Coordinates of C-alpha atoms and ligand atoms in Angstrom, one line a residue:
M1 CA 0.1 -0.2 -0.1
K2 CA 1.2 3.8 -0.4
Q3 CA 2.7 5.3 1.8
R4 CA 0.6 8.7 2.7
E5 CA 2.3 11.7 2.9
H6 CA 3.3 13.3 6.7
F7 CA 3.7 17.0 7.6
G8 CA 7.4 16.9 9.2
S9 CA 7.3 18.9 12.6
R10 CA 4.5 20.4 15.0
F11 CA 5.9 23.0 13.7
A12 CA 4.6 22.1 9.7
V13 CA 1.1 21.2 11.0
I14 CA 0.3 24.5 13.0
A15 CA 1.3 26.6 9.7
A16 CA -0.5 24.3 7.2
M17 CA -3.2 24.5 9.4
A18 CA -3.0 28.8 9.9
G19 CA -2.1 29.0 6.8
S20 CA -5.7 28.1 5.6
A21 CA -7.9 29.7 8.7
V22 CA -5.8 32.8 8.2
G23 CA -6.7 34.9 5.3
L24 CA -9.3 37.7 4.2
G25 CA -11.7 36.4 6.9
N26 CA -9.0 38.1 9.3
I27 CA -8.4 40.9 7.7
W28 CA -11.4 42.0 5.8
R29 CA -14.1 40.3 7.4
F30 CA -13.4 40.6 11.1
P31 CA -12.7 44.0 11.2
Y32 CA -16.3 44.6 8.9
I33 CA -17.5 41.9 10.8
L34 CA -17.1 43.5 13.8
G35 CA -18.3 46.7 13.2
E36 CA -21.8 45.7 11.9
Y37 CA -22.1 43.9 15.7
G38 CA -20.7 46.2 18.6
G39 CA -17.2 46.0 18.8
A40 CA -16.2 44.9 22.2
A41 CA -18.7 43.3 22.6
F42 CA -18.8 41.5 19.2
I43 CA -15.5 40.3 20.3
L44 CA -16.1 38.7 23.4
L45 CA -19.4 36.6 21.6
Y46 CA -16.6 35.6 19.1
V47 CA -14.1 34.5 21.7
A48 CA -16.7 32.4 23.4
A49 CA -17.7 30.7 20.3
C50 CA -14.5 30.0 18.9
L51 CA -13.7 28.0 22.2
L52 CA -17.0 26.6 22.6
L53 CA -18.4 25.9 19.5
A54 CA -15.8 25.9 16.8
L55 CA -12.3 24.4 18.7
P56 CA -14.7 21.6 19.7
I57 CA -15.1 21.1 15.9
F58 CA -11.9 22.1 14.6
Y59 CA -11.2 18.5 16.6
A60 CA -13.6 16.8 15.3
E61 CA -12.9 17.2 12.2
S62 CA -9.0 16.3 12.5
L63 CA -9.5 13.5 14.6
I64 CA -12.2 12.2 11.9
G65 CA -8.9 13.0 9.6
R66 CA -6.4 11.2 11.2
A67 CA -8.1 8.5 12.2
S68 CA -9.2 7.7 8.2
R69 CA -6.3 9.0 6.9
S70 CA -8.6 10.4 3.8
D71 CA -10.2 13.2 2.4
T72 CA -14.4 13.9 4.1
F73 CA -15.9 11.2 1.7
G74 CA -13.5 8.4 1.9
A75 CA -13.3 9.6 5.0
M76 CA -17.1 8.7 6.0
K77 CA -17.1 5.9 3.8
K78 CA -13.8 4.1 5.6
L79 CA -15.5 5.4 9.0
A80 CA -19.5 4.4 8.3
P81 CA -19.5 2.3 5.4
G82 CA -22.9 1.9 4.0
T83 CA -24.3 4.3 5.5
A84 CA -26.3 8.2 4.5
W85 CA -22.8 9.9 6.5
R86 CA -20.8 9.6 3.4
W87 CA -23.9 11.8 1.8
A88 CA -22.1 14.7 4.7
G89 CA -19.3 14.6 1.9
L90 CA -21.3 15.8 -0.7
L91 CA -22.1 19.0 1.3
T92 CA -18.2 19.2 2.0
V93 CA -17.9 20.1 -2.0
V94 CA -20.7 22.3 -2.6
S95 CA -20.3 24.5 0.3
P96 CA -16.3 25.5 -0.8
L97 CA -17.8 26.4 -4.2
L98 CA -19.8 28.5 -3.3
L99 CA -18.1 30.4 -0.4
L100 CA -14.9 30.6 -3.2
S101 CA -17.4 32.8 -5.7
Y102 CA -17.7 35.5 -3.1
Y103 CA -14.1 35.0 -1.9
S104 CA -12.6 35.9 -5.3
V105 CA -14.2 38.7 -5.4
V106 CA -13.0 40.1 -2.2
G107 CA -9.6 38.3 -3.5
G108 CA -10.2 40.6 -7.1
W109 CA -10.2 43.8 -4.5
S110 CA -6.0 43.1 -3.4
V111 CA -5.4 42.3 -6.5
E112 CA -7.2 45.8 -7.7
Y113 CA -5.6 47.6 -4.7
L114 CA -2.4 46.0 -5.5
F115 CA -2.3 47.7 -8.3
K116 CA -3.4 51.2 -7.2
S117 CA -0.8 50.9 -5.3
L118 CA 2.2 50.6 -7.7
S119 CA 0.0 53.1 -10.1
F120 CA 0.9 55.8 -6.6
S121 CA -2.7 55.6 -7.3
F122 CA -3.5 56.5 -3.3
T123 CA -0.2 58.8 -2.3
D124 CA -1.6 61.1 -6.5
V125 CA -4.8 62.3 -4.5
P126 CA -5.1 64.1 -0.5
A127 CA -6.3 60.6 2.4
D128 CA -9.5 62.6 2.9
D129 CA -10.1 61.5 -0.6
I130 CA -8.5 58.0 -0.3
P131 CA -12.3 56.1 1.5
H132 CA -14.1 57.2 -1.0
L133 CA -12.3 55.5 -3.8
F134 CA -13.3 51.9 -3.1
G135 CA -16.7 53.5 -3.3
R136 CA -16.7 54.4 -6.8
F137 CA -14.3 51.6 -7.9
I138 CA -17.3 48.7 -6.5
S139 CA -19.8 50.5 -8.1
S140 CA -18.4 50.2 -11.3
P141 CA -19.4 47.5 -13.5
W142 CA -16.4 45.4 -15.3
Q143 CA -13.7 47.2 -12.9
P144 CA -14.2 44.8 -10.6
L145 CA -14.9 42.2 -12.4
F146 CA -11.8 41.7 -13.8
A147 CA -10.1 42.0 -10.7
H148 CA -12.9 38.8 -9.8
T149 CA -11.8 37.8 -13.6
A150 CA -7.9 38.0 -12.3
F151 CA -8.4 36.4 -8.5
M152 CA -10.2 33.6 -10.3
G153 CA -7.7 33.1 -13.1
L154 CA -5.1 32.6 -10.8
V155 CA -6.5 30.6 -8.8
A156 CA -7.2 28.0 -11.6
G157 CA -3.7 28.8 -13.0
V158 CA -2.5 27.7 -9.1
V159 CA -4.4 24.3 -9.3
L160 CA -3.7 23.4 -12.6
G161 CA -0.5 23.7 -13.1
G162 CA 0.2 22.0 -10.1
V163 CA 2.5 25.5 -8.5
K164 CA 1.4 24.8 -4.8
G165 CA 4.5 24.4 -3.9
G166 CA 5.4 27.4 -4.8
I167 CA 2.9 29.4 -3.3
E168 CA 3.5 26.9 -0.3
K169 CA 6.7 28.5 -0.1
F170 CA 6.0 32.0 -1.3
S171 CA 3.4 32.3 1.6
K172 CA 5.8 30.7 4.3
V173 CA 7.9 34.4 3.9
A174 CA 4.4 36.2 2.8
M175 CA 2.4 35.3 5.9
P176 CA 5.2 36.3 8.8
A177 CA 5.2 39.4 6.7
L178 CA 2.2 39.7 6.4
F179 CA 1.5 39.5 10.4
L180 CA 4.7 42.0 10.6
L181 CA 2.7 44.4 8.7
I182 CA -0.2 44.8 10.7
L183 CA 1.5 44.7 13.7
A184 CA 3.7 48.0 12.2
I185 CA -0.1 49.7 11.2
L186 CA -1.3 48.7 14.6
V187 CA 1.2 50.4 16.7
Y188 CA 0.9 53.1 14.2
S189 CA -3.2 53.5 13.6
L190 CA -2.6 53.9 17.5
T191 CA -1.1 57.5 17.2
L192 CA -2.9 58.3 14.8
P193 CA -5.8 61.4 16.5
G194 CA -9.3 60.5 17.5
A195 CA -7.6 56.4 17.3
G196 CA -8.6 56.4 21.3
R197 CA -12.4 56.7 20.1
G198 CA -11.5 53.2 18.6
V199 CA -9.8 51.7 21.3
E200 CA -12.4 52.7 23.7
Y201 CA -15.0 50.8 20.6
L202 CA -12.6 47.4 21.3
L203 CA -12.6 47.9 24.2
K204 CA -15.3 48.7 26.0
P205 CA -18.2 46.4 25.0
D206 CA -22.0 47.3 25.4
F207 CA -23.7 44.5 26.4
S208 CA -27.4 45.7 24.4
K209 CA -25.3 44.5 21.6
V210 CA -25.5 40.7 22.7
T211 CA -28.0 39.6 20.4
A212 CA -29.5 36.6 18.9
D213 CA -27.8 37.6 15.5
A214 CA -24.9 39.0 16.8
G215 CA -24.2 35.4 18.1
A216 CA -24.8 33.7 14.6
A217 CA -22.3 36.5 13.6
A218 CA -20.1 35.4 15.6
L219 CA -20.2 31.5 15.5
G220 CA -20.7 32.4 11.4
Q221 CA -17.4 34.2 12.1
A222 CA -15.2 31.9 14.2
F223 CA -15.9 28.6 11.1
F224 CA -14.9 30.9 8.0
S225 CA -11.8 32.1 10.0
L226 CA -11.0 28.4 10.9
S227 CA -12.1 27.0 7.9
L228 CA -13.8 24.3 9.8
G229 CA -17.5 22.6 8.2
V230 CA -15.9 22.0 4.9
G231 CA -13.9 19.4 5.1
T232 CA -10.1 21.0 4.8
I233 CA -8.8 20.7 7.8
L234 CA -10.3 17.3 8.1
T235 CA -8.1 16.7 4.8
Y236 CA -5.4 18.6 6.5
A237 CA -5.4 16.2 9.4
S238 CA -5.3 13.0 7.6
Y239 CA -1.4 13.8 6.7
I240 CA -1.1 14.4 10.6
K241 CA 1.1 11.5 12.3
K242 CA -0.2 9.3 14.4
D243 CA 2.0 10.4 17.3
E244 CA 1.1 14.2 17.2
N245 CA -0.7 15.8 19.7
L246 CA -3.7 16.9 18.3
M247 CA -5.4 19.5 21.3
V248 CA -1.4 21.5 20.6
S249 CA -2.0 21.5 17.4
G250 CA -5.7 22.2 17.7
L251 CA -5.2 24.6 19.5
G252 CA -2.2 26.1 18.2
T253 CA -3.7 27.1 15.0
A254 CA -6.7 29.2 16.7
V255 CA -4.7 30.8 18.8
S256 CA -3.2 32.4 16.1
D257 CA -6.3 33.0 14.1
L258 CA -8.1 34.8 16.7
L259 CA -3.8 36.8 17.0
F260 CA -4.4 37.4 13.7
A261 CA -7.7 38.5 13.6
L262 CA -7.7 40.5 17.1
I263 CA -4.5 42.2 15.6
A264 CA -6.2 43.0 12.4
A265 CA -9.4 44.4 14.9
F266 CA -6.8 46.6 17.0
A267 CA -5.2 48.4 13.4
V268 CA -8.0 48.6 11.4
I269 CA -10.7 49.9 13.7
P270 CA -8.9 53.1 15.5
A271 CA -8.0 54.2 12.2
V272 CA -11.5 54.0 10.7
F273 CA -12.1 56.9 13.9
A274 CA -9.2 58.5 13.4
A275 CA -10.3 58.8 9.7
G276 CA -14.1 59.8 10.5
L277 CA -15.5 56.8 8.6
Q278 CA -18.2 54.4 10.2
P279 CA -17.6 50.8 11.9
G280 CA -20.5 49.7 10.5
S281 CA -20.2 50.9 7.0
G282 CA -19.9 47.1 5.5
P283 CA -17.7 44.9 3.4
G284 CA -15.2 48.1 2.2
L285 CA -14.5 49.0 5.0
V286 CA -10.5 48.1 5.7
F287 CA -10.4 48.7 2.2
E288 CA -11.0 52.3 2.8
T289 CA -8.9 52.1 5.5
L290 CA -5.6 51.1 5.3
P291 CA -4.5 53.0 2.1
Y292 CA -5.6 56.0 4.0
I293 CA -2.6 54.8 7.0
F294 CA -0.7 53.5 4.3
H295 CA -0.7 57.3 3.0
K296 CA -0.6 58.9 6.2
M297 CA 2.4 56.9 7.1
G298 CA 4.4 57.9 4.4
Q299 CA 4.1 60.8 5.9
G300 CA 4.3 62.6 2.0
V301 CA 6.7 61.1 0.6
P302 CA 4.9 59.1 -1.8
L303 CA 7.4 56.2 -2.1
V304 CA 7.4 55.4 1.4
S305 CA 3.7 54.5 0.6
T306 CA 3.2 52.8 -1.7
L307 CA 6.3 50.3 -1.0
V308 CA 4.4 49.8 2.6
S309 CA 0.7 48.9 0.3
S310 CA 2.1 47.1 -2.1
V311 CA 3.9 44.9 0.1
F312 CA 0.8 44.6 2.6
F313 CA -1.3 44.2 -0.6
V314 CA 0.8 41.1 -2.2
A315 CA 1.2 39.9 1.1
I316 CA -2.9 39.3 1.4
L317 CA -3.2 38.5 -2.0
A318 CA -1.1 35.7 -1.1
A319 CA -2.9 34.4 1.6
A320 CA -6.2 35.0 -0.3
L321 CA -4.2 32.8 -2.7
T322 CA -3.7 30.1 -0.8
S323 CA -6.9 29.5 1.1
A324 CA -9.5 30.2 -1.8
I325 CA -7.0 27.1 -3.5
S326 CA -8.2 25.1 -0.9
M327 CA -11.3 25.6 -1.8
L328 CA -11.4 24.6 -5.4
E329 CA -8.9 21.8 -4.9
V330 CA -12.1 20.6 -2.6
G331 CA -14.2 20.2 -5.5
V332 CA -10.9 19.6 -8.0
A333 CA -10.6 16.3 -5.5
F334 CA -14.2 15.0 -5.7
L335 CA -14.6 15.3 -9.5
T336 CA -10.9 13.5 -10.4
D337 CA -11.0 10.4 -7.9
E338 CA -15.5 10.0 -7.9
R339 CA -15.9 10.7 -10.9
G340 CA -13.0 9.8 -12.8
M341 CA -12.8 13.1 -14.5
K342 CA -9.2 14.6 -15.5
R343 CA -7.5 16.9 -13.9
R344 CA -7.5 20.0 -16.5
T345 CA -11.1 19.0 -17.4
A346 CA -12.3 19.8 -13.9
T347 CA -10.6 22.9 -12.5
W348 CA -11.7 24.6 -15.5
I349 CA -16.2 23.5 -14.9
L350 CA -14.7 24.7 -11.2
A351 CA -13.6 27.3 -11.6
F352 CA -16.1 28.4 -15.0
G353 CA -18.8 28.3 -12.3
C354 CA -17.6 29.8 -9.2
W355 CA -16.7 33.6 -12.0
A356 CA -19.7 33.2 -13.3
V357 CA -21.6 32.9 -10.3
G358 CA -18.8 35.6 -9.0
I359 CA -20.3 37.9 -11.6
L360 CA -23.4 38.6 -9.5
C361 CA -21.9 38.9 -6.2
S362 CA -19.8 41.3 -7.9
L363 CA -22.3 43.0 -9.4
S364 CA -24.0 43.6 -6.6
F365 CA -22.4 46.3 -5.3
G366 CA -23.1 48.2 -8.6
P367 CA -25.3 47.9 -11.5
L368 CA -27.3 45.4 -9.5
S369 CA -27.7 46.6 -6.4
H370 CA -31.3 46.3 -5.9
V371 CA -31.9 42.2 -6.9
K372 CA -32.8 41.0 -3.4
V373 CA -32.7 37.6 -2.9
L374 CA -34.4 37.3 0.8
G375 CA -33.9 40.5 1.5
Y376 CA -29.8 40.2 0.5
T377 CA -27.7 41.7 -1.9
F378 CA -26.5 38.5 -3.8
F379 CA -22.7 39.4 -2.2
D380 CA -24.3 39.7 0.9
F381 CA -27.0 36.6 0.9
L382 CA -23.9 34.0 -0.4
D383 CA -22.5 35.4 2.8
H384 CA -24.8 35.2 4.9
L385 CA -25.8 31.0 3.7
C386 CA -22.3 29.6 4.0
S387 CA -21.0 31.8 7.0
D388 CA -24.3 31.8 9.0
W389 CA -26.2 28.5 7.8
L390 CA -23.6 25.8 5.1
L391 CA -20.6 25.9 7.5
P392 CA -22.4 25.3 11.1
L393 CA -24.0 22.7 9.8
G394 CA -20.8 20.5 8.2
G395 CA -19.2 21.1 11.3
L396 CA -22.6 19.9 13.3
I397 CA -22.1 16.6 10.9
F398 CA -18.8 15.9 11.7
T399 CA -19.5 16.6 15.8
L400 CA -22.1 14.7 15.7
F401 CA -20.4 12.0 13.6
V402 CA -17.3 12.0 16.4
G403 CA -20.0 12.3 19.0
W404 CA -22.2 9.7 18.4
K405 CA -21.3 7.4 15.1
M406 CA -17.7 6.6 16.3
S407 CA -17.2 4.2 19.4
K408 CA -15.9 6.7 22.5
K409 CA -12.8 4.2 22.2
E410 CA -12.2 4.8 19.1
V411 CA -12.8 8.5 20.2
R412 CA -10.5 8.6 22.7
N413 CA -7.8 6.5 21.3
E414 CA -7.5 8.9 18.2
F415 CA -7.4 12.0 20.7
T416 CA -5.1 10.7 23.2
N417 CA -2.6 8.7 21.1
G418 CA -3.3 5.1 22.2
E419 CA -3.1 6.7 26.8
T420 CA -0.1 8.6 26.0
V421 CA -1.7 12.1 26.1
N422 CA -4.6 14.5 27.2
T423 CA -6.2 11.5 28.8
R424 CA -7.2 14.1 32.1
I425 CA -8.9 16.8 29.3
F426 CA -10.4 14.2 26.9
G427 CA -13.6 14.0 29.1
V428 CA -13.9 17.7 28.8
I429 CA -13.4 17.8 25.3
Y430 CA -15.5 14.9 24.4
F431 CA -18.7 16.2 26.4
L432 CA -18.0 19.3 24.1
M433 CA -18.3 17.6 21.3
R434 CA -21.0 15.2 22.0
F435 CA -23.6 18.2 23.8
V436 CA -22.0 21.5 24.3
T437 CA -21.4 22.3 20.5
P438 CA -24.0 20.0 18.9
V439 CA -26.4 22.2 20.7
G440 CA -24.8 25.1 20.5
I441 CA -25.2 25.5 17.4
V442 CA -29.1 24.4 16.4
I443 CA -29.8 26.9 19.9
V444 CA -28.0 29.0 17.2
F445 CA -29.5 27.9 14.3
L446 CA -33.3 28.0 15.6
T447 CA -33.0 31.7 16.8
N448 CA -31.7 32.7 13.0
L449 CA -34.9 30.5 12.2
L450 CA -37.1 32.5 14.3
M451 CA -35.8 36.3 14.6
Ligands
PFF501 N1 -10.4 30.7 6.9 C1 -10.0 31.7 5.5 C2 -10.1 33.0 5.9 O1 -10.5 33.6 7.0 O2 -10.0 33.4 5.1 C3 -10.8 31.0 4.6 C4 -11.5 29.6 4.3 C5 -10.5 28.5 4.0 C6 -13.0 29.5 4.7 C7 -10.5 27.6 3.2 C8 -12.8 27.7 4.3 C9 -11.8 26.7 3.8 F1 -12.5 25.6 3.2

């Protein structure tokens, strides 16, 4: 039998998982969702959602992955042969593709902003005008479409050409660079006049903002950010060695992801206040704010601003690409492995489909902004459908599988590496996976439905 590949070290495991987890979700989505749901109170909800609901699912997914040593479909077939569980695998093919359709639109915004930085578009105008550039850009029909097409082309190119190794090597440099840059932005943004109100907004919870809606949004963000409920973590875990401590690698990934998001929030929100913008102004928040900070950082020297902002957008593009590739790869793997399709054909068909759906999302900020599905624009509808419903649903299935379908002995054996680690904490985690997490997700679903 073919020996399955392994990650070489604990660091490699955490780095790979964090590579999928850290992406636009941390830097683009977290600050604006937090701004829409009221700042500090949302952070508390988010941390609770991460620890009580998302982390146990992270463990459930990694447990299934390592126990079965296969992808989502194979895992269900192997661990529960002949049962309906394998249909859960289908959900995890559909959700990442829907996710990719609108993720690529935002990826496109990064491409466009990289070009804008390189062509000195942000230094040619007064700082206070920069936030308005975004509105003009996304409401125009063609520019965002070109950008979306370019991003999807990059994703398909990488999945096709197999230069995955190159991208991964590149992102090993880009990710730490991104982290350092965000830290630098944070320090700078705190010095801007008016930033104090932003810090207060992030630290002083207003408990009237703790609503069912905000709870659902926190859960959705936790799933989005940790790449849960779509089988990505499951697949990565299938490459983890048997003696690796699942609890430690899961915690390491979740903590790095959370740190990244919090640092991004503390870098962006104070600057939002300093620039006189509204934290609840929606998906454009980061694109309106960061170039403004870069402009100010340059202190009148265009080259400095251009350099900082170009490096930033290259890094964010790398982070977005590594995440997007993993979304397309799930569907491609399904069509090639289960349907016998050629890799090339599968990649083109799926990338084309996602691109076409993405067009509607892209236009929903401009010419199609009046077209609503259940009260949402196409973009917002897909985002809510994926984050608030499909990803948590996928997670629910995984945690039910581990808590109720697999035998306790099997789960215990996998989590404790045959009674060598985590023996004391196992009871707590198992309890969370069996009762707390599923009930929590169902409560969030129900309140979401009834409110
Ligand atoms: N976690 C990624 C982010 O925060 O940008 C998004 C993501 C990647 C979600 C891969 C799901 C996935 F399978």
